[in-house]
mmCIF file of C-alpha atoms in Angstrom:
data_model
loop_
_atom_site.group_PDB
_atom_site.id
_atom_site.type_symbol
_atom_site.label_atom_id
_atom_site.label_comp_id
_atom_site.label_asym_id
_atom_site.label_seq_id
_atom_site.Cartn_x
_atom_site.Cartn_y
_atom_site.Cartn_z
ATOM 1 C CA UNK A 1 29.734 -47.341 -4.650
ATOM 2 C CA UNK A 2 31.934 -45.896 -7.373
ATOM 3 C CA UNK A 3 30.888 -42.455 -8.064
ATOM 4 C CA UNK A 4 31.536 -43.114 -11.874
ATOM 5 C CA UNK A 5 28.454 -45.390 -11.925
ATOM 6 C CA UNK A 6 25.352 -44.023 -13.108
ATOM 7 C CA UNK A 7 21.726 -45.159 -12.127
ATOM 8 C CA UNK A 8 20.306 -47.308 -14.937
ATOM 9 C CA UNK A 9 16.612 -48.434 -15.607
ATOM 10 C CA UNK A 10 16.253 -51.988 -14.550
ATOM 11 C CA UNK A 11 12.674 -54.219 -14.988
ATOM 12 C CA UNK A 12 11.210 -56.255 -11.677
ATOM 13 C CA UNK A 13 9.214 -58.942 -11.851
ATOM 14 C CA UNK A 14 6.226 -59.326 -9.766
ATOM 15 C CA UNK A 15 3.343 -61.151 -8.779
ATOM 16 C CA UNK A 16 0.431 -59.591 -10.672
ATOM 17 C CA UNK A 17 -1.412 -57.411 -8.689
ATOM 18 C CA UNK A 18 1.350 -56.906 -6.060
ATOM 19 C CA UNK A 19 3.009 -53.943 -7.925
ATOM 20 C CA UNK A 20 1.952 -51.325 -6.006
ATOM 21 C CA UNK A 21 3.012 -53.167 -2.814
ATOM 22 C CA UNK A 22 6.472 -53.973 -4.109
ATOM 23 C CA UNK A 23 6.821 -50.366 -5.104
ATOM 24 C CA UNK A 24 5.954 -49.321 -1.050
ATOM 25 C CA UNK A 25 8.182 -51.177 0.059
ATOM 26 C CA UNK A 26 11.475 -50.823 -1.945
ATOM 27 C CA UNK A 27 11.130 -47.505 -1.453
ATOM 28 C CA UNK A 28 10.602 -48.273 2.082
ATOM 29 C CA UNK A 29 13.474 -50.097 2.242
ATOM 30 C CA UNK A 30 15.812 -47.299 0.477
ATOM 31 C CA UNK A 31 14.399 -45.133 3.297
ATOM 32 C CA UNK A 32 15.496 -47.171 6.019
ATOM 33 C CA UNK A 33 18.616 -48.319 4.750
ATOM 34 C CA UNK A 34 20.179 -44.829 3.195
ATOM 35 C CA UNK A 35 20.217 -45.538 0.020
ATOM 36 C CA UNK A 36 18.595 -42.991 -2.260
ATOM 37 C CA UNK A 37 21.730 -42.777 -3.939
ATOM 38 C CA UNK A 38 21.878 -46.541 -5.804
ATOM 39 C CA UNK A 39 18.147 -46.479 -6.187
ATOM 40 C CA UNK A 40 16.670 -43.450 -7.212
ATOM 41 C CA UNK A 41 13.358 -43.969 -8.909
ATOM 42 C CA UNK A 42 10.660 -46.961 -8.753
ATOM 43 C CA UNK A 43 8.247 -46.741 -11.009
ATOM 44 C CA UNK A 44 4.532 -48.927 -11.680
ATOM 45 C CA UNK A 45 3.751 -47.732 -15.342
ATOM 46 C CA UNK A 46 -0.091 -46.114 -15.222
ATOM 47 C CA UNK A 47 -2.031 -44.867 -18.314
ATOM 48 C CA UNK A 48 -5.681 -43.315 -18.023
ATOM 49 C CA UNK A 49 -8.711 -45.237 -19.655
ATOM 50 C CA UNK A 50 -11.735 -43.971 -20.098
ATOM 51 C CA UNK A 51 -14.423 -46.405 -19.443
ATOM 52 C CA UNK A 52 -18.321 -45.900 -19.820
ATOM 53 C CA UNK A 53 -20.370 -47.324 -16.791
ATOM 54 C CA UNK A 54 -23.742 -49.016 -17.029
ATOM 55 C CA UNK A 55 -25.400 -45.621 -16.541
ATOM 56 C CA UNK A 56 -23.332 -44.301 -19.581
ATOM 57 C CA UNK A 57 -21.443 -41.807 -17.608
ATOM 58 C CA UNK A 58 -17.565 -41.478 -18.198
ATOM 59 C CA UNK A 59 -15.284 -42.573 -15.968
ATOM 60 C CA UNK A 60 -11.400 -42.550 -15.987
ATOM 61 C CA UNK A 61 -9.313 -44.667 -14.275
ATOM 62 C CA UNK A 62 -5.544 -45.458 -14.050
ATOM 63 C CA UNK A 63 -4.749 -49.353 -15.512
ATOM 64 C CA UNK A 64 -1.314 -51.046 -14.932
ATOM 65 C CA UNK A 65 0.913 -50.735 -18.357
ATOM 66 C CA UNK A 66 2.667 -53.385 -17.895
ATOM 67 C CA UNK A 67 0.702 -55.847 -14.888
ATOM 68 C CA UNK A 68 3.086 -57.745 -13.149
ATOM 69 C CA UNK A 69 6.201 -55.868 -13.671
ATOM 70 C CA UNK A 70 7.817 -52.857 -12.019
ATOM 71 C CA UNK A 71 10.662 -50.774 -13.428
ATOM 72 C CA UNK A 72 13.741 -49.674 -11.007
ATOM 73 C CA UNK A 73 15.969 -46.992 -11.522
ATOM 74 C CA UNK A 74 19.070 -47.872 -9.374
ATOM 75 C CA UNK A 75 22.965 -48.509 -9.667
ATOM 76 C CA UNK A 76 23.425 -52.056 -8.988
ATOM 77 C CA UNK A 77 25.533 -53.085 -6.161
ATOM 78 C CA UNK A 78 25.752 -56.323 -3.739
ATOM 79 C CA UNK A 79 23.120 -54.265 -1.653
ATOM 80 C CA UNK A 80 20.970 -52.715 -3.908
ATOM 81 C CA UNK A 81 20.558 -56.145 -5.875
ATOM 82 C CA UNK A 82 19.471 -57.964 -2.604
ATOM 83 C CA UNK A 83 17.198 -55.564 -1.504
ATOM 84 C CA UNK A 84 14.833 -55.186 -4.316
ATOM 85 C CA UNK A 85 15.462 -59.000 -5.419
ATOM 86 C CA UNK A 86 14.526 -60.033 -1.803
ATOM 87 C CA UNK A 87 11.399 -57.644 -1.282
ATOM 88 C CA UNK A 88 8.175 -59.633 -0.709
ATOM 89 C CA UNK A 89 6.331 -60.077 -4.328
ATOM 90 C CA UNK A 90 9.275 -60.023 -6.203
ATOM 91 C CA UNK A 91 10.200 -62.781 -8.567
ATOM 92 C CA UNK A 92 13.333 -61.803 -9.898
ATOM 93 C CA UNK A 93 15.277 -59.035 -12.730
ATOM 94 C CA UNK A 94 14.275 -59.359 -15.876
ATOM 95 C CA UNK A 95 17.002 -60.388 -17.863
ATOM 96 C CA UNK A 96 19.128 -63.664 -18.315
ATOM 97 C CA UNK A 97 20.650 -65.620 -15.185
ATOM 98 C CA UNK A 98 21.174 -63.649 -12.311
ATOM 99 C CA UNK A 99 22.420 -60.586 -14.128
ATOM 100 C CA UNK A 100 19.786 -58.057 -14.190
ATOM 101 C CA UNK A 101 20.025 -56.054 -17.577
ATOM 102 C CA UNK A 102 19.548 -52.419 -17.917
ATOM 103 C CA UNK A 103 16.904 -50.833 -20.191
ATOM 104 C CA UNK A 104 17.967 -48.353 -23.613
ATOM 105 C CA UNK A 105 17.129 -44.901 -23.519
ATOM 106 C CA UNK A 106 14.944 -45.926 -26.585
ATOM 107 C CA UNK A 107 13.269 -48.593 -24.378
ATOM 108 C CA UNK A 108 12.338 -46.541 -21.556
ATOM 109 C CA UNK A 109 10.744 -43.691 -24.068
ATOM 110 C CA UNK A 110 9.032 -46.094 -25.447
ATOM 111 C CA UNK A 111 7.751 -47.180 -22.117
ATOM 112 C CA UNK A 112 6.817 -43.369 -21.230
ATOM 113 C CA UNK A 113 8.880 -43.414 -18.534
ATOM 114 C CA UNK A 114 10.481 -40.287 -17.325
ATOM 115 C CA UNK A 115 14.340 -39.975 -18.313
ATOM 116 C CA UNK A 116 14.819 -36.928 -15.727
ATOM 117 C CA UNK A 117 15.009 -36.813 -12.065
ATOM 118 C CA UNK A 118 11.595 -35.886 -10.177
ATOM 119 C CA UNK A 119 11.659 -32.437 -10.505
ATOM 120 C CA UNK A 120 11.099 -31.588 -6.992
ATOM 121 C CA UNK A 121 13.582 -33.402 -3.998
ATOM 122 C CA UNK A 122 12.908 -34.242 -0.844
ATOM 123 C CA UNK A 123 15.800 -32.170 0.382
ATOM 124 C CA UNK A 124 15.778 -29.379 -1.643
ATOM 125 C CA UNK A 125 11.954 -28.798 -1.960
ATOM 126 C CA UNK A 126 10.999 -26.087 -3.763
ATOM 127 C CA UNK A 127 7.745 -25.897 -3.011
ATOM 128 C CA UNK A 128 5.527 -23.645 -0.534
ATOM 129 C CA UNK A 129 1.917 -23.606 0.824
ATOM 130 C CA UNK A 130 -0.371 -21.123 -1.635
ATOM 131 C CA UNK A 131 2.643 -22.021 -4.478
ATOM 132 C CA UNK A 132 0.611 -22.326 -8.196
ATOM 133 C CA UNK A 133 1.288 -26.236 -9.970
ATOM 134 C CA UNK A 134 0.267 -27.981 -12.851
ATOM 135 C CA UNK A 135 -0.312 -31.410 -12.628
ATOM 136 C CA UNK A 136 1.798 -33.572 -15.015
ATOM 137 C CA UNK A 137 0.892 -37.080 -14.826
ATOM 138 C CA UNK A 138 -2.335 -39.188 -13.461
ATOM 139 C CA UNK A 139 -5.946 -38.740 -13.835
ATOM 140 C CA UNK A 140 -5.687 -34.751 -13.059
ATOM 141 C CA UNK A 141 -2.994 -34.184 -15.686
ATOM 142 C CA UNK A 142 -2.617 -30.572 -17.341
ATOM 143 C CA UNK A 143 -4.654 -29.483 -14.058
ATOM 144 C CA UNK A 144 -3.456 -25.801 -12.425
ATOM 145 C CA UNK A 145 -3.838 -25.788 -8.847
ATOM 146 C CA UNK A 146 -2.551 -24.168 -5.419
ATOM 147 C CA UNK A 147 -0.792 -26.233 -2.753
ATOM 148 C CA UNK A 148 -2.586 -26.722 0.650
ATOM 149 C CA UNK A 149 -0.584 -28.948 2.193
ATOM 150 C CA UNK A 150 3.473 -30.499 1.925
ATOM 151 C CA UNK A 151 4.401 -33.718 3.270
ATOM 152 C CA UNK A 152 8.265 -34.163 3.148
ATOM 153 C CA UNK A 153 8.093 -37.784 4.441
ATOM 154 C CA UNK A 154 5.681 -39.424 1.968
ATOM 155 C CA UNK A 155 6.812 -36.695 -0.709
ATOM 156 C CA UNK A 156 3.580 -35.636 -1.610
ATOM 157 C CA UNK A 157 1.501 -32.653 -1.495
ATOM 158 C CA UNK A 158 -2.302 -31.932 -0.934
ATOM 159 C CA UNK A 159 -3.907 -29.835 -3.959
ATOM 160 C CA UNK A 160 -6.977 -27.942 -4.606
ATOM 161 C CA UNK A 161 -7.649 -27.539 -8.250
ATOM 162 C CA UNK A 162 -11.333 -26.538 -9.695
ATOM 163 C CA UNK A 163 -12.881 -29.784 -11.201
ATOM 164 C CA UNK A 164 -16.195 -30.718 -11.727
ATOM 165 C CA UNK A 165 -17.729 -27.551 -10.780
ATOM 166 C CA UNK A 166 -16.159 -27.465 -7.726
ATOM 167 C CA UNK A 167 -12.705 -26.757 -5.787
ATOM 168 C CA UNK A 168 -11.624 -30.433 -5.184
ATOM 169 C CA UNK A 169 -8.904 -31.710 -2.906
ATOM 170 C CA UNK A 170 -6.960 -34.326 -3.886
ATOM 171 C CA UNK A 171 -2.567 -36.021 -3.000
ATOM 172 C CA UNK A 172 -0.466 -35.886 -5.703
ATOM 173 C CA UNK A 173 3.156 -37.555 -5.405
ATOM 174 C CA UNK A 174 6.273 -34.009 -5.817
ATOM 175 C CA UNK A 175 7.284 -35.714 -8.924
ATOM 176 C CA UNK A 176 3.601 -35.921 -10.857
ATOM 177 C CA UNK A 177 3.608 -31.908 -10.396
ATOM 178 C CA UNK A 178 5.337 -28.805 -11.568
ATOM 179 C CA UNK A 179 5.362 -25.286 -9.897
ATOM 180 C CA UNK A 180 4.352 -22.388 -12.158
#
């Protein structure tokens, strides 16, 4: 891989309700295969709803963006092309022929997707037991909270943050949180 080449944002196709599963395993794959350096980021676009139930309480969930799509930051090589095009619920690169094309800047801001790094690597964690976060994305977002637990190998991190009433315990992924 030339060292010149940056990682781009690239669009997956998926079967609908299979992007979750395609996101495991790329990043599976990556894992296995050493290559967090040509694909960096994978990414299944979330927004939180509010919805009313029958009872008329208010509940918030996380809906898919964009259903049936994933988006893929990644340099694309021979290898890195085969393994997300060849992961199980993957229909193909968005884009014509067999050349996948890259988003804009402008088109991943307007997609809200992140244009920096996750804040926090797997290597270089800087992040301790007790530390003070805020929560930046998902249903806990603009949260404060205190670590209780780090796990390097699924990069996420167990938090405790006061909510409802009540000091509640709940995984967040390294790069949906921010140390304070």
């Amino acid at each position: 891989m030339s060292e010149l080449q940056e990682a781009r944002w690239y669009v997956v196709h998926t079967y609908s309700g299979h992007e979750n599963k395609v996101k495991a395993t790329i990043e599976k794959a990556v894992k296995t295969r050493g290559m967090e350096d040509c694909i960096t980021q994978v990414v299944v676009p979330t927004e939180d709803v509010v919805e009313t139930t029958k009872t008329g309480k208010e509940k918030t969930r996380q809906r898919k963006v964009f259903p049936g799509y994933v988006i893929v930051k990644m340099v694309i090589t021979d290898e890195s092309w085969y393994v997300v095009r060849n992961t199980k619920g993957v229909t193909g690169f968005v884009g014509p022929g067999s050349k996948p094309v890259p988003l804009s800047e402008e088109e991943v801001i307007t997609m809200g997707i992140e244009l920096t790094e996750p804040k926090i690597a797997s290597n270089d964690i800087d992040l301790e037991i007790g530390d003070t976060v805020e929560v930046i994305s998902g249903p806990f977002g603009g949260q404060v909270g205190t670590v209780e637990e780090i796990n390097l190998e699924t990069k996420e991190t167990k938090v405790c943050i006061d909510a409802f009433g009540k000091k509640t315990l709940f995984v967040v992924e390294f790069d949906s949180i921010q140390k304070i």
